[in-house]
Amino acid sequence: MAAYSAVAGLGAAFGLVVGGLVADLVSWRAGFFVNAPIGVVMMVLAVRFLPETARRRGRFDVAGALLATLGSTALVLGIVNAADHGWTAPATLLPLGAGAAMPALFVGVERRAAQPIVPMRLSASRERGGAYVTRMLYMGAMIGFFFFTAQFVQSVYRWTPSQAGLAFLPMTLVNFVFAVRVPRLLERFGRPRVLTTGVVLTTLGMAWLSRLGLHTPYLTGVALPMVLIGAGQGLTLAPLTSSGVDGVAAEDAGAGSGLVNTVHQIGSALALSILTAVAATVSTGHEAADIAARSGAALTGSAVLLALAVTAVLILIVPRATREAALKERTL
C-alpha cells in the first residue's frame, strides 16, 4: 500500500511537470493525448504480467451503474450551474434534486441485485465507511489544491506552464520521502496515529496556503505550505487505503478496491465543482487580483474539507482501528 501510494502521489505531481512541458512545447490540448499511449502500455503489461483469476458466471448490474453515474453527474452539473444561474434557478435545482434522489434509488437497487456493483456489506464496517468518507473529503481538497494553485502561479506570478509544474516539486519530493517511510512508521506508531498525523499536517498546510494574495511570495506563501501538504499526503494515502480495504472478503476484493477508487474520483469531481462555485463568488475588478482572491477562497474551502476529514478520521476510523490493534496485541 505504501509503494502504491508513493507511486500514485509521485505520478500525480510528475504529471503536472510533463503536462506543463507539453503545454509549452505543443499545446494544452496535447495533454489529453498523453494518456492514450500510457493506456496502451498498461494494457500490454497487464496481459503479460497479471495472473488470470478464476472465471465465474455473472450478470452486469446495469441499473446500479446507471444510477451511480447519473446521480454523481447530476450533482456536479447542479453545483456548476449554481455559479452561472444561482442556487434557486431551475437549471440548478432540477439536477441537484435528481442527484439527491438517485443515491437512495441506488441503495434500493443494490440491496435487491443478485450481483450488485457495490455490495452494501462493504460499508458495514465503521472503519471502511469512515475511510470512504475521509477519502472523498481528502481527495476533493487535494484536487482543489492542484487546480487553483496552478492557476495562481501562472496568473499572478506570470509563470509558464513548465514553471508552474516545477513549482509543485516541494510537495512532490516531500510526499515521496514520507510515503516510502510509511511502513516503518506504521510498524512503530500504528495506523491510527500515522493517518491522523497525515490528515492534520495536510490541513495545516492547506490553511497556510489559503492565505494567498496578490503579493504573496512563493517561498513562504506557496513552497513552505507545500512541504506540509506533501508530508501529510505521504503519510495519509497508504493507511487510508488500507482502512478502505481492510477486512474485505476475497469475493468482494474487486468491488472493495473499486469502491476506494470510485469515492476518490467522485469526491474530486464534486469538490472541484463546489470550490469552483465558491471561487466564482469573489470579484475585485482586476484580473490578477481576482485570481489571487478566488484561489484563496477555494483553498480555504479545501482546508474546510480537510478539517471535516480530520473529524471523520477521529470519530469513525481511529476508535475502531485502535480497538482492533489492542485486540491483536492481547491475542499475541
XYZ file of C-alpha atoms in Angstrom:
332
model
C 0.000 0.000 0.000
C 2.864 2.366 0.807
C 4.529 1.687 -2.551
C 1.186 2.161 -4.310
C 0.582 5.462 -2.523
C 4.117 6.725 -3.140
C 3.901 5.995 -6.865
C 0.387 7.483 -7.079
C 1.455 10.704 -5.376
C 4.644 10.950 -7.411
C 2.761 10.271 -10.639
C 0.201 12.974 -9.913
C 2.852 15.610 -9.361
C 5.086 14.314 -12.184
C 2.066 14.658 -14.458
C 1.970 18.370 -13.677
C 5.568 18.763 -14.854
C 5.012 16.705 -18.018
C 1.729 18.492 -18.688
C 3.442 21.843 -18.320
C 6.176 20.871 -20.761
C 3.647 19.562 -23.286
C 1.560 22.736 -22.969
C 4.654 24.881 -23.500
C 6.108 22.913 -26.402
C 2.916 21.825 -28.211
C -0.479 22.885 -26.859
C -2.568 22.405 -23.742
C -4.824 20.191 -25.855
C -1.943 17.795 -26.459
C -2.001 16.920 -22.758
C -5.152 14.895 -23.269
C -3.438 12.659 -25.827
C -0.611 11.722 -23.449
C -2.977 9.308 -21.706
C -3.577 7.243 -24.859
C -0.104 5.661 -25.231
C 0.110 5.218 -21.455
C -3.178 3.303 -21.538
C -1.930 1.067 -24.364
C 1.273 0.260 -22.450
C -0.744 -0.542 -19.315
C -2.971 -2.961 -21.220
C 0.033 -4.758 -22.727
C 1.752 -5.025 -19.341
C -1.447 -6.215 -17.667
C -1.881 -9.056 -20.162
C 1.746 -10.063 -19.761
C 2.284 -9.836 -16.014
C -1.057 -10.009 -14.163
C -2.166 -13.567 -13.343
C -5.555 -14.636 -14.655
C -8.176 -15.070 -11.940
C -10.700 -17.878 -11.841
C -13.684 -17.158 -14.053
C -17.266 -17.311 -12.855
C -20.609 -16.562 -14.421
C -22.402 -13.372 -13.503
C -24.686 -10.543 -14.565
C -23.962 -6.889 -15.088
C -25.596 -4.555 -12.577
C -26.704 -2.144 -15.303
C -29.303 -0.336 -13.180
C -26.819 0.260 -10.366
C -24.137 1.516 -12.739
C -26.539 3.933 -14.445
C -27.919 5.325 -11.165
C -24.441 5.833 -9.705
C -23.160 7.558 -12.843
C -26.217 9.726 -13.480
C -26.558 10.666 -9.801
C -22.995 11.914 -9.415
C -23.146 13.673 -12.796
C -26.384 15.438 -11.857
C -24.904 16.695 -8.584
C -21.838 18.097 -10.334
C -23.998 19.707 -13.032
C -26.253 21.349 -10.457
C -23.335 22.776 -8.486
C -21.631 24.068 -11.634
C -24.879 25.665 -12.845
C -25.260 27.410 -9.481
C -22.205 29.533 -10.284
C -23.830 30.792 -13.509
C -27.566 30.812 -12.717
C -27.801 30.996 -8.916
C -28.899 28.394 -6.375
C -32.634 28.950 -6.879
C -32.686 28.654 -10.683
C -34.422 25.615 -12.226
C -31.180 24.757 -14.055
C -29.627 24.313 -10.611
C -32.476 22.831 -8.581
C -33.538 20.148 -11.076
C -30.158 18.388 -11.378
C -29.494 18.812 -7.646
C -32.855 17.213 -6.873
C -32.158 14.362 -9.268
C -28.680 13.937 -7.840
C -30.086 13.757 -4.316
C -32.796 11.219 -5.233
C -30.678 8.812 -7.259
C -28.390 7.673 -4.403
C -31.476 6.500 -2.473
C -32.688 4.614 -5.540
C -29.175 3.221 -5.988
C -29.146 1.773 -2.456
C -32.529 0.132 -3.052
C -31.357 -1.422 -6.327
C -28.102 -2.674 -4.801
C -29.921 -4.398 -1.942
C -32.064 -6.375 -4.378
C -29.437 -7.067 -7.059
C -28.112 -10.631 -7.310
C -24.603 -9.325 -8.024
C -24.539 -5.646 -7.053
C -21.842 -3.363 -8.361
C -21.410 -2.103 -4.770
C -22.334 -4.758 -2.176
C -23.892 -2.976 0.789
C -21.902 -5.185 3.176
C -18.768 -3.232 2.220
C -19.982 -0.257 4.265
C -20.987 -2.410 7.242
C -17.557 -1.827 8.799
C -17.361 1.514 10.580
C -13.677 1.837 9.705
C -14.218 1.164 5.991
C -17.182 3.530 5.874
C -15.066 6.185 7.574
C -12.267 5.567 5.069
C -14.670 6.132 2.159
C -15.957 9.402 3.642
C -12.453 10.596 4.517
C -11.118 9.766 1.075
C -13.895 11.739 -0.637
C -13.163 14.786 1.510
C -9.393 14.449 1.317
C -9.106 13.947 -2.434
C -11.681 16.685 -3.005
C -9.459 19.073 -1.086
C -6.361 17.928 -2.976
C -7.887 18.382 -6.440
C -8.730 21.935 -5.400
C -5.123 22.390 -4.311
C -3.709 21.268 -7.661
C -6.251 23.163 -9.759
C -6.215 26.546 -8.048
C -2.539 26.656 -7.082
C -1.564 26.023 -10.710
C -3.853 28.859 -11.796
C -2.408 31.160 -9.151
C 1.275 30.736 -10.059
C 0.550 31.175 -13.776
C -1.802 34.160 -13.490
C -0.262 36.050 -10.554
C 3.430 35.169 -10.915
C 3.100 35.018 -14.714
C 4.966 31.713 -14.796
C 4.898 29.439 -17.828
C 3.131 26.068 -17.639
C 6.528 24.361 -17.273
C 7.471 26.614 -14.375
C 4.072 26.026 -12.812
C 4.661 22.269 -12.928
C 8.082 22.660 -11.321
C 6.539 24.856 -8.626
C 4.970 21.705 -7.132
C 8.346 19.984 -6.589
C 8.490 20.860 -2.846
C 5.265 18.944 -2.381
C 6.274 16.100 -4.713
C 9.660 15.368 -3.194
C 8.490 15.537 0.419
C 5.469 13.393 -0.436
C 7.693 10.665 -1.859
C 10.140 10.727 1.067
C 7.375 10.286 3.640
C 5.427 7.740 1.607
C 8.369 5.319 1.340
C 8.905 5.559 5.122
C 5.278 4.800 5.961
C 5.801 1.023 6.505
C 8.309 1.673 9.299
C 6.144 4.407 10.770
C 3.096 2.140 10.744
C 5.056 -0.604 12.462
C 6.245 1.774 15.163
C 3.236 4.014 15.752
C 0.259 2.156 14.275
C -2.241 3.114 11.595
C -4.449 5.495 13.663
C -1.579 7.798 14.682
C 0.045 7.888 11.240
C -3.252 8.555 9.463
C -4.332 11.252 11.908
C -0.943 12.967 11.713
C -1.040 12.925 7.916
C -4.507 14.474 7.624
C -3.728 17.089 10.290
C -0.479 18.106 8.544
C -2.315 18.432 5.231
C -4.980 20.584 6.895
C -2.378 22.901 8.429
C -0.546 23.254 5.110
C -3.780 23.969 3.237
C -4.874 26.570 5.792
C -1.474 28.278 5.409
C -1.668 28.161 1.610
C -5.204 29.589 1.646
C -3.768 32.964 2.743
C -2.717 33.589 -0.867
C -2.816 37.181 -2.022
C -1.650 39.323 -4.906
C 1.754 39.930 -3.275
C 2.310 36.538 -1.656
C 5.949 35.407 -2.115
C 6.479 31.931 -3.498
C 8.902 30.659 -0.836
C 6.932 31.464 2.316
C 3.435 31.592 0.846
C 3.472 28.594 -1.514
C 6.584 26.389 -1.200
C 6.635 26.028 2.587
C 2.908 25.195 2.845
C 3.509 22.630 0.085
C 6.091 20.934 2.310
C 3.431 20.346 4.949
C 0.894 19.229 2.333
C 3.409 16.826 0.780
C 4.314 15.332 4.149
C 0.644 14.983 5.009
C -0.282 13.274 1.750
C 2.704 10.941 2.017
C 1.532 9.830 5.455
C -2.183 9.692 4.623
C -2.785 7.714 1.445
C -1.301 4.342 2.439
C -3.107 3.915 5.793
C -6.295 5.441 4.358
C -6.245 2.929 1.502
C -5.583 0.093 3.953
C -8.575 1.143 6.050
C -10.713 1.181 2.898
C -9.990 -2.462 2.029
C -9.309 -3.895 5.493
C -11.358 -6.985 6.278
C -12.945 -7.256 2.816
C -13.799 -10.843 1.889
C -11.938 -12.391 -1.041
C -15.070 -12.466 -3.210
C -15.553 -8.720 -2.610
C -11.921 -7.713 -3.241
C -12.637 -6.268 -6.679
C -15.672 -4.313 -5.506
C -13.848 -3.113 -2.393
C -10.815 -1.771 -4.236
C -13.077 -0.394 -6.944
C -15.120 1.496 -4.363
C -11.955 3.074 -2.957
C -11.114 4.432 -6.406
C -14.731 5.419 -7.078
C -15.063 7.607 -3.975
C -11.672 9.072 -4.920
C -12.990 10.210 -8.306
C -16.464 11.253 -7.149
C -15.008 13.246 -4.264
C -12.663 15.041 -6.646
C -15.422 15.912 -9.129
C -17.946 17.061 -6.516
C -15.415 19.065 -4.537
C -13.966 20.801 -7.585
C -17.435 21.863 -8.700
C -18.157 23.205 -5.200
C -14.826 25.006 -4.904
C -15.231 26.498 -8.377
C -18.666 27.803 -7.402
C -17.161 29.309 -4.229
C -14.348 30.944 -6.193
C -16.806 32.405 -8.725
C -18.448 34.486 -5.994
C -15.247 36.514 -5.490
C -14.571 39.543 -7.680
C -12.238 42.515 -7.286
C -12.427 44.028 -10.764
C -8.788 43.265 -11.592
C -7.752 40.038 -13.355
C -4.667 39.110 -11.300
C -6.285 40.202 -8.041
C -9.378 38.172 -8.946
C -7.292 35.034 -9.482
C -5.478 35.557 -6.170
C -8.680 36.159 -4.221
C -10.527 33.282 -5.878
C -7.622 30.905 -5.303
C -7.511 31.889 -1.643
C -11.256 31.391 -1.266
C -11.175 27.987 -2.972
C -8.198 26.804 -0.914
C -9.999 27.944 2.228
C -12.772 25.616 1.107
C -10.171 22.846 0.714
C -8.982 23.498 4.259
C -12.583 23.154 5.482
C -12.926 19.820 3.648
C -9.724 18.627 5.306
C -10.955 19.717 8.723
C -14.047 17.575 8.103
C -11.730 14.733 7.064
C -9.873 15.029 10.382
C -13.214 14.801 12.183
C -14.197 11.697 10.201
C -10.868 10.033 11.000
C -11.148 10.727 14.733
C -14.779 9.625 15.005
C -15.035 6.738 12.519
C -11.597 5.269 11.855
C -9.379 5.779 14.908
C -11.633 4.171 17.576
C -12.240 1.002 15.529
C -8.612 0.656 14.370
C -7.328 1.238 17.909
C -9.626 -1.432 19.363
C -8.613 -3.967 16.694
C -4.905 -3.272 17.264
C -5.320 -3.722 21.013
C -7.215 -6.990 20.429
C -4.423 -8.323 18.223
C -1.827 -7.484 20.880
C -3.820 -9.336 23.564
C -4.231 -12.323 21.232
C -0.496 -12.478 20.516
